[in-house]
XYZ file of C-alpha atoms in Angstrom:
227
model
C 29.289 27.764 20.052
C 28.123 30.331 22.576
C 31.429 30.444 24.463
C 32.818 32.912 21.945
C 30.005 35.293 22.846
C 31.430 35.655 26.321
C 35.046 36.092 25.263
C 35.791 39.446 26.856
C 37.515 42.014 24.696
C 37.306 44.959 27.088
C 39.547 47.902 26.460
C 39.805 48.951 30.118
C 40.290 46.795 33.254
C 36.982 46.030 34.918
C 34.882 47.777 32.286
C 32.766 46.711 29.356
C 33.490 48.153 25.956
C 30.715 49.162 23.526
C 31.547 45.961 21.620
C 30.983 43.932 24.801
C 27.612 45.587 25.338
C 26.620 44.874 21.720
C 27.581 41.219 22.119
C 25.575 40.871 25.327
C 22.558 42.571 23.745
C 22.766 40.234 20.723
C 22.968 37.216 23.003
C 19.934 38.323 25.009
C 17.974 38.915 21.806
C 18.928 35.438 20.567
C 17.763 33.806 23.812
C 14.450 35.653 23.575
C 14.010 34.557 19.945
C 14.746 30.917 20.802
C 12.384 30.956 23.792
C 9.582 32.715 21.936
C 9.901 32.032 18.169
C 7.640 33.891 15.790
C 5.175 31.473 14.145
C 5.853 30.393 10.584
C 3.002 29.385 8.275
C 2.993 28.068 4.684
C 2.015 30.339 1.838
C 3.291 33.587 3.369
C 6.592 33.714 1.457
C 8.486 34.360 4.694
C 11.960 33.109 5.532
C 12.131 30.349 8.114
C 14.620 29.372 10.795
C 15.689 25.733 10.472
C 18.115 23.647 12.472
C 21.210 22.294 10.706
C 23.083 20.192 13.224
C 23.747 22.365 16.294
C 23.279 25.558 14.251
C 20.239 27.526 13.106
C 20.112 28.702 9.481
C 18.002 31.076 7.441
C 15.889 29.223 4.860
C 14.406 31.203 1.969
C 11.340 29.493 0.421
C 11.157 29.027 -3.323
C 8.499 31.367 -4.782
C 5.305 29.433 -5.397
C 6.606 26.333 -3.623
C 6.016 27.230 0.009
C 2.365 26.192 0.273
C 2.951 22.616 1.411
C 1.936 21.766 4.960
C 4.466 18.927 5.180
C 7.313 19.761 2.751
C 8.384 23.015 1.087
C 11.359 23.969 -1.096
C 13.950 26.295 0.414
C 17.465 27.606 -0.133
C 19.817 28.122 2.790
C 21.032 31.716 2.630
C 23.539 33.842 4.506
C 21.842 35.552 7.480
C 22.685 39.021 6.085
C 21.081 38.377 2.672
C 20.469 40.274 0.338
C 23.623 42.373 0.816
C 26.337 41.767 -1.775
C 29.024 41.161 0.859
C 26.779 38.545 2.465
C 26.351 36.784 -0.876
C 30.115 36.608 -1.409
C 30.708 35.390 2.133
C 27.878 32.871 1.786
C 29.347 31.630 -1.480
C 32.682 31.013 0.235
C 30.938 29.055 2.999
C 28.915 26.852 0.647
C 25.480 28.453 1.001
C 24.902 29.081 -2.705
C 26.090 25.612 -3.764
C 23.273 23.762 -1.995
C 20.551 24.927 -4.371
C 16.894 24.289 -3.627
C 16.258 21.748 -0.886
C 13.296 19.788 0.440
C 12.490 21.118 3.909
C 10.053 19.279 6.152
C 7.898 21.831 7.916
C 8.337 19.952 11.201
C 12.008 21.044 11.206
C 11.096 24.745 11.042
C 11.624 26.454 14.392
C 9.679 29.543 13.374
C 9.937 32.613 11.199
C 13.482 33.863 10.666
C 14.566 36.641 13.031
C 17.846 38.594 12.788
C 18.566 37.550 16.380
C 19.246 34.008 15.124
C 22.182 35.249 13.027
C 24.757 34.570 15.749
C 23.759 30.888 15.713
C 24.574 30.336 12.028
C 27.595 28.718 10.409
C 28.336 32.105 8.854
C 28.670 33.763 12.251
C 31.174 31.083 13.231
C 32.898 31.473 9.836
C 32.310 27.770 9.183
C 31.202 26.197 5.889
C 27.882 24.426 5.679
C 28.301 20.655 6.111
C 28.061 18.393 3.074
C 24.922 16.862 4.561
C 22.495 19.496 5.821
C 19.724 16.953 6.350
C 17.676 18.031 3.312
C 17.499 16.385 -0.107
C 17.457 18.358 -3.385
C 14.021 19.816 -4.090
C 13.360 18.311 -7.510
C 10.146 16.439 -8.216
C 8.782 13.951 -10.694
C 5.673 12.077 -11.769
C 5.589 8.283 -11.796
C 2.901 6.258 -13.538
C 2.777 3.014 -11.570
C 1.295 -0.204 -12.972
C -0.138 -2.737 -10.512
C -1.134 -6.282 -11.498
C -3.901 -8.260 -9.784
C -1.319 -10.411 -7.959
C 0.151 -7.323 -6.290
C 3.290 -7.106 -8.402
C 3.976 -4.020 -10.436
C 6.353 -1.760 -12.262
C 6.787 1.881 -13.245
C 5.379 2.506 -16.693
C 6.504 6.120 -17.084
C 8.756 8.563 -15.250
C 8.507 12.289 -15.945
C 10.926 14.857 -14.555
C 12.549 16.751 -13.154
C 10.065 19.388 -12.075
C 11.258 22.374 -10.075
C 7.950 22.929 -8.285
C 5.725 20.468 -6.482
C 2.641 22.225 -7.822
C 3.679 21.528 -11.434
C 4.297 17.851 -10.732
C 0.974 17.537 -8.887
C -0.816 19.255 -11.792
C 0.562 16.796 -14.358
C -0.162 13.829 -12.069
C -3.804 14.947 -11.848
C -3.968 15.380 -15.632
C -2.570 11.898 -16.221
C -4.948 10.295 -13.716
C -7.831 11.943 -15.554
C -6.508 10.608 -18.873
C -6.117 7.124 -17.378
C -9.758 6.813 -16.330
C -11.206 4.078 -18.506
C -8.282 4.145 -20.915
C -5.881 1.849 -19.059
C -8.396 -0.975 -18.711
C -8.826 -1.119 -22.470
C -5.100 -1.036 -23.246
C -3.746 -3.153 -20.378
C -6.541 -5.409 -19.100
C -6.291 -6.258 -15.409
C -3.612 -3.657 -14.712
C -4.291 -0.660 -12.475
C -2.404 2.499 -13.450
C -1.904 5.424 -11.093
C 0.055 8.642 -11.596
C 1.594 10.250 -8.526
C 4.004 13.094 -7.832
C 7.132 12.026 -5.971
C 10.732 13.170 -5.330
C 13.006 13.031 -8.357
C 15.530 10.188 -8.163
C 18.727 11.805 -9.403
C 20.581 8.483 -9.493
C 18.037 7.158 -12.027
C 17.871 10.300 -14.157
C 18.358 8.348 -17.424
C 15.017 6.601 -16.892
C 13.090 9.903 -16.868
C 11.476 11.742 -19.753
C 11.702 15.527 -19.665
C 8.094 16.797 -19.623
C 8.846 20.436 -20.457
C 7.425 21.610 -23.761
C 5.627 18.305 -24.280
C 2.063 17.191 -23.570
C 2.271 14.648 -20.701
C -0.842 12.927 -22.032
C 0.965 12.277 -25.328
C 3.924 10.810 -23.448
C 1.528 8.578 -21.527
C -0.139 7.431 -24.746
C 3.260 6.467 -26.203
C 4.118 4.546 -23.020
C 0.792 2.685 -23.124
C 1.329 1.808 -26.787
C 4.764 0.444 -26.020
C 3.481 -1.578 -23.065
C 0.679 -3.157 -25.095
C 2.875 -4.372 -27.952
């Protein structure tokens, strides 16, 4: 990938053109950025540099969903964002089609720096691969039922949620509602609500929680399970 950086395009024998000097300066800046990355921390709403195969891409965190210490939601964006030309070029290369993605914070190299731009797919005029190593950033809430013998099943699936914080909030609300209630409705069964990634392949088994009280959905599920 770096070989193209050294492809001489001098305009005079034995001399370096201004374009050559600019390329060398960009390469030196990239090496410095890779050797000494700027720290990235959750909750600062700052773009991150993430590795996608042998390339480094600019990852823009989803507002309000960058507080996780282990996983955040990001969108891969063209390195020259927010310029209109960059958006169009990024669209052609598949950046905008990826949507929001789950990014493990351990894959973040550091805060995004313009010096990384020459290491992106866009700089090589290559499309993003079909598999960028990150799953879609949708979330859900599962209410799991566990019997005394260790067997269990999922009583209720809510989703999709677009922010982890919203899923975690509803999971906490349902766990509060379940205290003491489950034992009376389903004796011997332990019920626990937890936020978890949304399973797109099983989308028909989910109930959309938007505009509805999750506690009411839980009550309906408990009624159905007890009959």
